[in-house]
Every structure is written in C-alpha cells, then in structure tokens.
Amino acid sequence: MPRLRFWLLTAALTISACGGPYPQSTLHPRADFGRAVDHLFTDIFWWAAFVFLVVETLLVVALIRFRHREGRAAPKPLHGHTVLEIAWTLAPAVILVFVAVPTVRTIFATAGEAPADALKVAVIGHQWWWEYKYPDLGIVTANEMHVPVGKAVQVSITSADVIHSFWAPALGGKRDAIPGHLNRIAFRADSVGDYSGQCAEFCGASHANMRLRVLVDSDAGFQAWVKAEQGGPVAPAPRSLAEHGKAVYSRSACLGCHTIQGVSPGVIGPNLTHVGSRATIAGGIFPNDSAHLAAWIADAPSLKPGSLMTRMQPPLSDADIAAIVAYLQSLK
Ligand code: CUA
C-alpha cells in the first residue's frame, strides 16, 4: 500500500506540474538542429504524399476501368512501350534526387561542428543517468543541462559503461553515447524553456528511466546558474536539521559514490554539490521533493530497477534519512 501511494503521488505531481517541461517532440523544434531535421522531414513527407497519391490514383483508375465485366474480353496487356518505360524510370530517379540532395545537406549541416567560441558541454551517459561537464567553466552536474538561449553549444557525447543515446527532440540529436568514443552535436536554441529528452538506445533494465532535461536560460539566467554552480556547497545553518544531515551523510556509505565539493569525493554517482537546485532526481524520473528523496535514499532499486545505488545496509533510520534529505535540499 505505501508503494501504491508513492506512485499515485508521483503521477499526481507529474500531471499537475504547472508549466512542466516542453513536450518531447521533433515536430516543434526550438533550435537550428531541430529545425533542420524538421524541414527535411516535411520535405520528404510531401514527396511521399505526392508519390502515394499518384500511385493510388492510377491503381484505383485501373481497378475500375479494367475490371471484369460479363461478355467483355480481357484488356490487352502493354509490352515494350519505350516512352512509358523511360518515363517511369526517370520520374522516381528525379524524385530521389530531390530527396537525396536536402538529406545529404542536412547530414553535413548537423555533423556537429560549432564555432570555436561555442559553449562546450561534455555529456557522459551512465546506467541510468546523465552527467554534464562544462570544461571551460569548471562545472559538473547531472540530468539537467543548462545552456544560454541564442548561443552555439558544442556537445561532445560519450559513455562510462554501455551505449546510450542522447536525445532532446526539440533541440537536436539523437546521437549515440559510446564508451571510448566521442560523438558530437552542435545546436543553438532559439527559445528559453525546459526541454525534455531521454536516452534513445536500449541500455539495460532502467533504459526507460533514463530521462534528461535541457534548460535553455536567458543570458542573465544562465550567468546566475553558472555563478551558483561555481560556488562551493552552501553550508547548512548551525544546529539545523540540515547540519545534522551533513554529519550523517559524512559517516554513511554515500561518500564513496557521490561528490559534494569539500565533503565527499565519490565519482560513481551524480555530483550532489548543488543537488538542491535541481528539479528532479534519479535520472529525471522523480520530482526533487522530500518524499521522493527519502524513498530514494532508503531503497533506490525498488524505485528504479537495476539502480546501481544499492539499498542502504545497514538501513538508515527514518530520522537519519530525514536529516540527509534536509541537507541535500539545502544544497542549492
Ligand atoms: Cu541509457 Cu538507454
């Protein structure tokens, strides 16, 4: 029963999330990359519609005009009509040229070269979450990527374990995240917003639970985010629950996997230095609130099949979990 209540709460929060992230759709692009792919799709769609219409019309005409009628001889088959044969060979060839030229042009246009002054973001796929590093800004974060509106972004994509695929449909992608190999995409987002995406390559038990978000910020908003991320973790208020939580965190197994700058050095799981400022946890599948954080800390694998964050052994007391939750939420 508590599990059912948990999922109902999750569903209610997801449905009621006001504003919510932008729909995960390639048909409503909000970046140059997304637009290029959408234009190509529209082009090819109309060529296909035209071919469909011509072929179906000829088919229906032939069915009606040459159908079997009592007492009438079978229609004469057509053989060796040179003009007709040249025509129906040339027409598809010409149509294919009209499809191929924009396709090849789009492939090159989206090959991933951004101008030299583009914002660089390294994307690393993990089972089952996304890590983002901003090498020029000294920022490491997870699941929610921030980029400024109207600026070129150069994304290099790789994986720490198996093959994943980075895909934020309204912006661009998808492109595989392959261990030991760098793939690239480049895009310039044209509207501020919260764009959802997900892993698009089957990568194990929680492939479906490997979501992501790209937050396209105004210039000022992005600068503010960078400034907050570059600062160290917020120190909890003296004698607060969060301060107690920091002490519990510092003697728990959390240390081995997570980085909180100046507190713990782990690099297996997401960096938590500013986890309180993120909207979601667990690879973007749960809202970042007390109930979900507490349930996640107590028993992550029951919420996300195969989660590498194991069940706490020995289990933490409810009071200790509440303290850690207060601490993590204070890390804005
Ligand atoms: Cu990562 Cu599918």
Coordinates of C-alpha atoms and ligand atoms in Angstrom, one line a residue:
M1 CA 0.0 0.0 0.0
P2 CA 2.7 2.6 0.8
R3 CA 4.2 1.8 -2.6
L4 CA 0.9 2.4 -4.3
R5 CA 0.5 5.7 -2.5
F6 CA 4.0 6.6 -3.6
W7 CA 3.3 6.0 -7.3
L8 CA 0.0 7.8 -7.1
L9 CA 1.8 10.8 -5.6
T10 CA 4.4 10.7 -8.4
A11 CA 1.7 10.5 -11.1
A12 CA -0.3 13.4 -9.5
L13 CA 2.9 15.5 -9.3
T14 CA 3.8 14.7 -12.9
I15 CA 0.3 15.6 -14.2
S16 CA -0.1 18.7 -12.1
A17 CA 3.5 20.0 -12.7
C18 CA 2.4 23.5 -13.7
G19 CA 4.2 24.7 -16.9
G20 CA 6.0 21.3 -17.0
P21 CA 8.8 20.6 -19.4
Y22 CA 8.3 21.3 -23.1
P23 CA 6.8 18.3 -25.0
Q24 CA 9.3 15.7 -26.3
S25 CA 8.6 16.3 -29.9
T26 CA 10.7 16.7 -33.1
L27 CA 7.7 18.4 -34.7
H28 CA 8.0 21.5 -32.6
P29 CA 11.7 22.3 -32.9
R30 CA 13.3 25.1 -30.8
A31 CA 16.9 25.0 -32.1
D32 CA 18.6 25.2 -35.5
F33 CA 19.5 21.5 -35.4
G34 CA 15.9 20.5 -34.6
R35 CA 14.6 22.9 -37.4
A36 CA 16.9 21.4 -40.0
V37 CA 15.7 17.9 -39.2
D38 CA 12.0 19.1 -39.1
H39 CA 12.4 20.8 -42.5
L40 CA 13.9 17.7 -44.0
F41 CA 11.1 15.6 -42.6
T42 CA 8.4 17.9 -44.0
D43 CA 10.1 17.9 -47.5
I44 CA 10.2 14.1 -47.6
F45 CA 6.7 13.8 -46.2
W46 CA 5.3 15.8 -49.1
W47 CA 7.3 13.9 -51.7
A48 CA 6.0 10.7 -50.2
A49 CA 2.4 12.0 -50.1
F50 CA 2.7 13.0 -53.8
V51 CA 4.0 9.6 -54.8
F52 CA 1.3 7.9 -52.7
L53 CA -1.4 10.0 -54.4
V54 CA -0.2 9.3 -57.9
V55 CA 0.2 5.5 -57.4
E56 CA -3.1 5.1 -55.6
T57 CA -4.9 7.2 -58.2
L58 CA -3.5 5.1 -61.1
L59 CA -4.4 1.9 -59.1
V60 CA -8.0 2.9 -58.5
V61 CA -8.5 4.1 -62.1
A62 CA -7.1 0.7 -63.4
L63 CA -9.3 -1.2 -60.9
I64 CA -12.4 0.5 -62.1
R65 CA -11.7 0.9 -65.8
F66 CA -10.4 -2.5 -66.4
R67 CA -12.5 -4.6 -64.0
H68 CA -14.0 -7.8 -65.2
R69 CA -17.3 -7.4 -67.0
E70 CA -19.5 -10.2 -68.3
G71 CA -19.1 -10.8 -72.0
R72 CA -16.1 -8.5 -72.4
A73 CA -12.7 -9.7 -73.5
A74 CA -9.7 -9.3 -71.1
P75 CA -7.9 -5.9 -71.6
K76 CA -4.8 -6.1 -73.7
P77 CA -1.5 -6.1 -71.7
L78 CA 1.0 -3.5 -72.6
H79 CA 4.6 -4.5 -73.6
G80 CA 7.6 -2.7 -74.8
H81 CA 6.3 0.9 -74.7
T82 CA 9.7 2.7 -74.8
V83 CA 8.5 6.2 -73.8
L84 CA 6.4 4.9 -70.9
E85 CA 9.3 2.8 -69.6
I86 CA 11.7 5.7 -69.8
A87 CA 9.2 7.9 -68.1
W88 CA 8.6 5.6 -65.1
T89 CA 12.3 5.1 -64.6
L90 CA 13.2 8.7 -64.8
A91 CA 10.4 10.1 -62.6
P92 CA 11.4 8.1 -59.5
A93 CA 15.1 8.9 -60.1
V94 CA 14.3 12.6 -60.2
I95 CA 12.2 12.4 -57.1
L96 CA 15.0 10.6 -55.3
V97 CA 17.4 13.4 -56.3
F98 CA 15.0 15.9 -54.7
V99 CA 15.1 13.8 -51.6
A100 CA 18.8 13.0 -51.6
V101 CA 20.2 16.5 -52.0
P102 CA 18.5 18.1 -48.9
T103 CA 19.2 14.9 -46.9
V104 CA 22.9 15.0 -47.6
R105 CA 23.0 18.7 -47.0
T106 CA 21.2 18.2 -43.6
I107 CA 23.6 15.4 -42.6
F108 CA 26.6 17.7 -43.1
A109 CA 24.8 20.7 -41.5
T110 CA 24.2 18.7 -38.4
A111 CA 27.5 16.9 -38.2
G112 CA 28.4 18.6 -35.0
E113 CA 30.9 21.5 -35.8
A114 CA 30.1 24.5 -33.7
P115 CA 32.0 27.8 -34.0
A116 CA 35.2 27.9 -31.8
D117 CA 33.6 30.2 -29.2
A118 CA 30.7 27.9 -28.6
L119 CA 29.8 26.8 -25.1
K120 CA 31.4 23.3 -24.6
V121 CA 29.5 20.6 -22.7
A122 CA 30.7 17.1 -22.2
V123 CA 27.8 14.6 -21.9
I124 CA 28.5 11.3 -20.3
G125 CA 25.9 8.5 -20.2
H126 CA 25.8 6.3 -17.2
Q127 CA 23.4 3.5 -16.3
W128 CA 20.9 5.3 -15.8
W129 CA 21.6 9.0 -15.6
W130 CA 23.4 11.7 -17.5
E131 CA 26.5 13.6 -16.3
Y132 CA 27.3 17.0 -17.8
K133 CA 30.7 18.6 -17.5
Y134 CA 31.5 22.2 -18.6
P135 CA 35.2 22.0 -19.0
D136 CA 35.7 25.8 -19.6
L137 CA 33.5 26.7 -16.6
G138 CA 34.6 24.0 -14.1
I139 CA 31.1 22.8 -13.6
V140 CA 29.9 19.2 -13.1
T141 CA 26.2 18.4 -12.8
A142 CA 23.7 15.7 -13.6
N143 CA 20.5 15.1 -15.6
E144 CA 19.6 18.8 -16.1
M145 CA 21.8 20.6 -18.7
H146 CA 21.7 24.4 -18.7
V147 CA 22.6 26.3 -21.8
P148 CA 22.1 30.0 -22.8
V149 CA 19.5 30.9 -25.4
G150 CA 20.8 32.0 -28.8
K151 CA 24.3 30.8 -28.2
A152 CA 26.0 28.0 -30.1
V153 CA 26.6 24.9 -27.9
Q154 CA 29.1 22.2 -28.7
V155 CA 28.2 19.0 -27.1
S156 CA 30.6 16.0 -27.0
I157 CA 29.0 12.8 -26.1
T158 CA 30.4 9.6 -24.6
S159 CA 29.5 6.9 -22.1
A160 CA 31.0 5.5 -18.9
D161 CA 29.6 2.0 -19.4
V162 CA 27.3 0.8 -22.2
I163 CA 26.0 2.5 -25.3
H164 CA 23.3 5.2 -24.6
S165 CA 21.9 7.8 -26.9
F166 CA 21.5 11.5 -26.1
W167 CA 18.2 12.9 -27.4
A168 CA 16.4 16.1 -26.6
P169 CA 14.0 16.1 -29.6
A170 CA 13.0 19.8 -29.8
L171 CA 16.7 20.8 -29.8
G172 CA 18.7 18.1 -31.7
G173 CA 20.1 14.7 -31.6
K174 CA 19.8 11.8 -31.3
R175 CA 23.3 10.7 -31.1
D176 CA 24.9 7.7 -29.5
A177 CA 27.0 7.8 -26.4
I178 CA 29.6 5.1 -26.9
P179 CA 32.3 4.2 -24.4
G180 CA 35.8 5.1 -25.6
H181 CA 34.5 7.3 -28.4
L182 CA 33.4 10.9 -28.8
N183 CA 30.3 11.9 -30.8
R184 CA 29.3 15.5 -31.3
I185 CA 26.3 17.6 -31.8
A186 CA 26.0 21.3 -32.0
F187 CA 22.9 23.4 -31.7
R188 CA 21.7 26.9 -31.0
A189 CA 18.5 27.0 -29.0
D190 CA 16.1 29.8 -30.0
S191 CA 13.7 30.0 -27.1
V192 CA 14.0 29.9 -23.4
G193 CA 12.4 26.8 -21.9
D194 CA 12.7 23.4 -20.2
Y195 CA 13.1 20.8 -22.9
S196 CA 12.7 17.1 -22.0
G197 CA 14.5 14.3 -23.6
Q198 CA 15.6 10.7 -22.9
C199 CA 18.1 8.0 -23.6
A200 CA 17.2 6.6 -27.0
E201 CA 19.3 3.4 -27.1
F202 CA 18.4 0.3 -25.1
C203 CA 21.0 0.3 -22.3
G204 CA 19.6 -2.2 -19.7
A205 CA 16.9 -2.6 -17.1
S206 CA 16.3 1.1 -16.5
H207 CA 16.7 2.4 -20.1
A208 CA 13.1 3.8 -19.8
N209 CA 14.1 5.6 -16.6
M210 CA 17.0 7.5 -18.1
R211 CA 15.4 10.9 -18.9
L212 CA 17.1 14.2 -19.3
R213 CA 16.3 17.9 -19.4
V214 CA 17.9 20.7 -21.2
L215 CA 17.1 24.1 -19.6
V216 CA 17.6 26.9 -22.1
D217 CA 18.1 30.0 -19.9
S218 CA 18.1 33.7 -20.7
D219 CA 21.6 35.2 -20.8
A220 CA 21.2 36.6 -17.2
G221 CA 19.6 33.3 -16.0
F222 CA 22.5 31.3 -17.4
Q223 CA 25.1 33.6 -15.8
A224 CA 23.3 33.3 -12.5
W225 CA 23.2 29.5 -12.8
V226 CA 27.0 29.4 -13.6
K227 CA 27.8 31.6 -10.6
A228 CA 25.8 29.4 -8.3
E229 CA 27.3 26.2 -9.6
Q230 CA 30.9 27.5 -9.5
G231 CA 30.4 28.4 -5.8
G232 CA 31.1 25.6 -3.2
P233 CA 28.2 23.9 -1.5
V234 CA 26.0 26.0 0.8
A235 CA 27.0 25.5 4.4
P236 CA 24.0 24.4 6.5
A237 CA 22.8 26.7 9.3
P238 CA 24.3 25.9 12.7
R239 CA 22.3 23.4 14.8
S240 CA 19.8 22.9 11.9
L241 CA 18.4 19.5 10.7
A242 CA 20.5 20.0 7.6
E243 CA 23.7 20.4 9.6
H244 CA 22.8 17.1 11.4
G245 CA 22.2 15.6 8.0
K246 CA 25.6 16.6 6.8
A247 CA 27.1 14.8 9.8
V248 CA 25.0 11.6 9.0
Y249 CA 25.9 11.9 5.3
S250 CA 29.6 12.2 6.2
R251 CA 29.7 8.9 8.1
S252 CA 27.4 7.0 5.6
A253 CA 28.2 5.0 2.5
C254 CA 27.0 8.0 0.4
L255 CA 30.6 9.3 0.4
G256 CA 32.0 6.5 -1.7
C257 CA 29.9 7.3 -4.7
H258 CA 28.9 11.0 -4.7
T259 CA 30.9 14.2 -4.8
I260 CA 29.9 17.1 -2.6
Q261 CA 32.7 19.6 -3.0
G262 CA 34.8 19.7 0.1
V263 CA 32.7 17.0 1.8
S264 CA 32.9 13.8 -0.2
P265 CA 35.0 12.6 -3.3
G266 CA 32.9 9.8 -4.9
V267 CA 32.5 9.9 -8.7
I268 CA 30.3 6.8 -9.4
G269 CA 27.0 8.6 -8.9
P270 CA 25.8 12.1 -9.7
N271 CA 27.6 15.1 -8.3
L272 CA 25.4 16.4 -5.4
T273 CA 27.2 19.7 -4.7
H274 CA 24.1 21.7 -5.8
V275 CA 21.5 18.9 -5.9
G276 CA 19.0 21.1 -4.1
S277 CA 18.8 23.4 -7.2
R278 CA 17.7 20.6 -9.5
A279 CA 14.1 19.9 -10.2
T280 CA 14.4 16.1 -10.5
I281 CA 16.3 13.2 -9.1
A282 CA 17.1 9.6 -10.2
G283 CA 17.8 10.3 -13.9
G284 CA 14.9 12.8 -14.2
I285 CA 12.1 10.4 -13.2
F286 CA 11.1 11.8 -9.8
P287 CA 10.5 15.4 -8.6
N288 CA 13.1 16.5 -6.2
D289 CA 11.0 16.7 -3.1
S290 CA 11.3 15.3 0.5
A291 CA 9.0 12.3 -0.1
H292 CA 10.9 11.1 -3.2
L293 CA 14.3 11.9 -1.9
A294 CA 13.6 9.9 1.3
A295 CA 12.2 6.9 -0.5
W296 CA 15.1 7.0 -3.0
I297 CA 17.8 7.1 -0.2
A298 CA 16.1 4.3 1.7
D299 CA 15.7 1.9 -1.2
A300 CA 16.6 3.1 -4.7
P301 CA 16.5 -0.3 -6.5
S302 CA 12.8 -0.7 -5.6
L303 CA 12.0 2.6 -7.4
K304 CA 14.3 2.1 -10.4
P305 CA 15.1 -1.5 -11.5
G306 CA 18.8 -2.3 -11.6
S307 CA 19.8 1.0 -9.9
L308 CA 23.5 1.0 -9.0
M309 CA 22.6 2.9 -5.9
T310 CA 22.1 0.0 -3.6
R311 CA 19.8 -0.4 -0.7
M312 CA 21.4 1.1 2.4
Q313 CA 23.0 -1.7 4.5
P314 CA 22.6 -1.5 7.4
P315 CA 19.4 0.6 6.8
L316 CA 19.4 4.2 7.9
S317 CA 16.8 5.2 10.5
D318 CA 13.9 7.3 9.3
A319 CA 15.3 10.2 11.4
D320 CA 18.7 9.9 9.7
I321 CA 17.1 9.8 6.3
A322 CA 15.1 12.9 7.1
A323 CA 18.3 14.7 8.2
I324 CA 20.1 13.7 5.0
V325 CA 17.1 14.9 2.9
A326 CA 17.2 18.3 4.7
Y327 CA 20.9 18.5 4.0
L328 CA 20.5 17.6 0.3
Q329 CA 17.7 20.1 -0.1
S330 CA 19.8 22.8 1.4
L331 CA 22.5 22.3 -1.3
K332 CA 21.1 24.9 -3.7
Ligands
CUA1 CU1 20.8 4.8 -21.5 CU2 19.1 3.7 -22.7

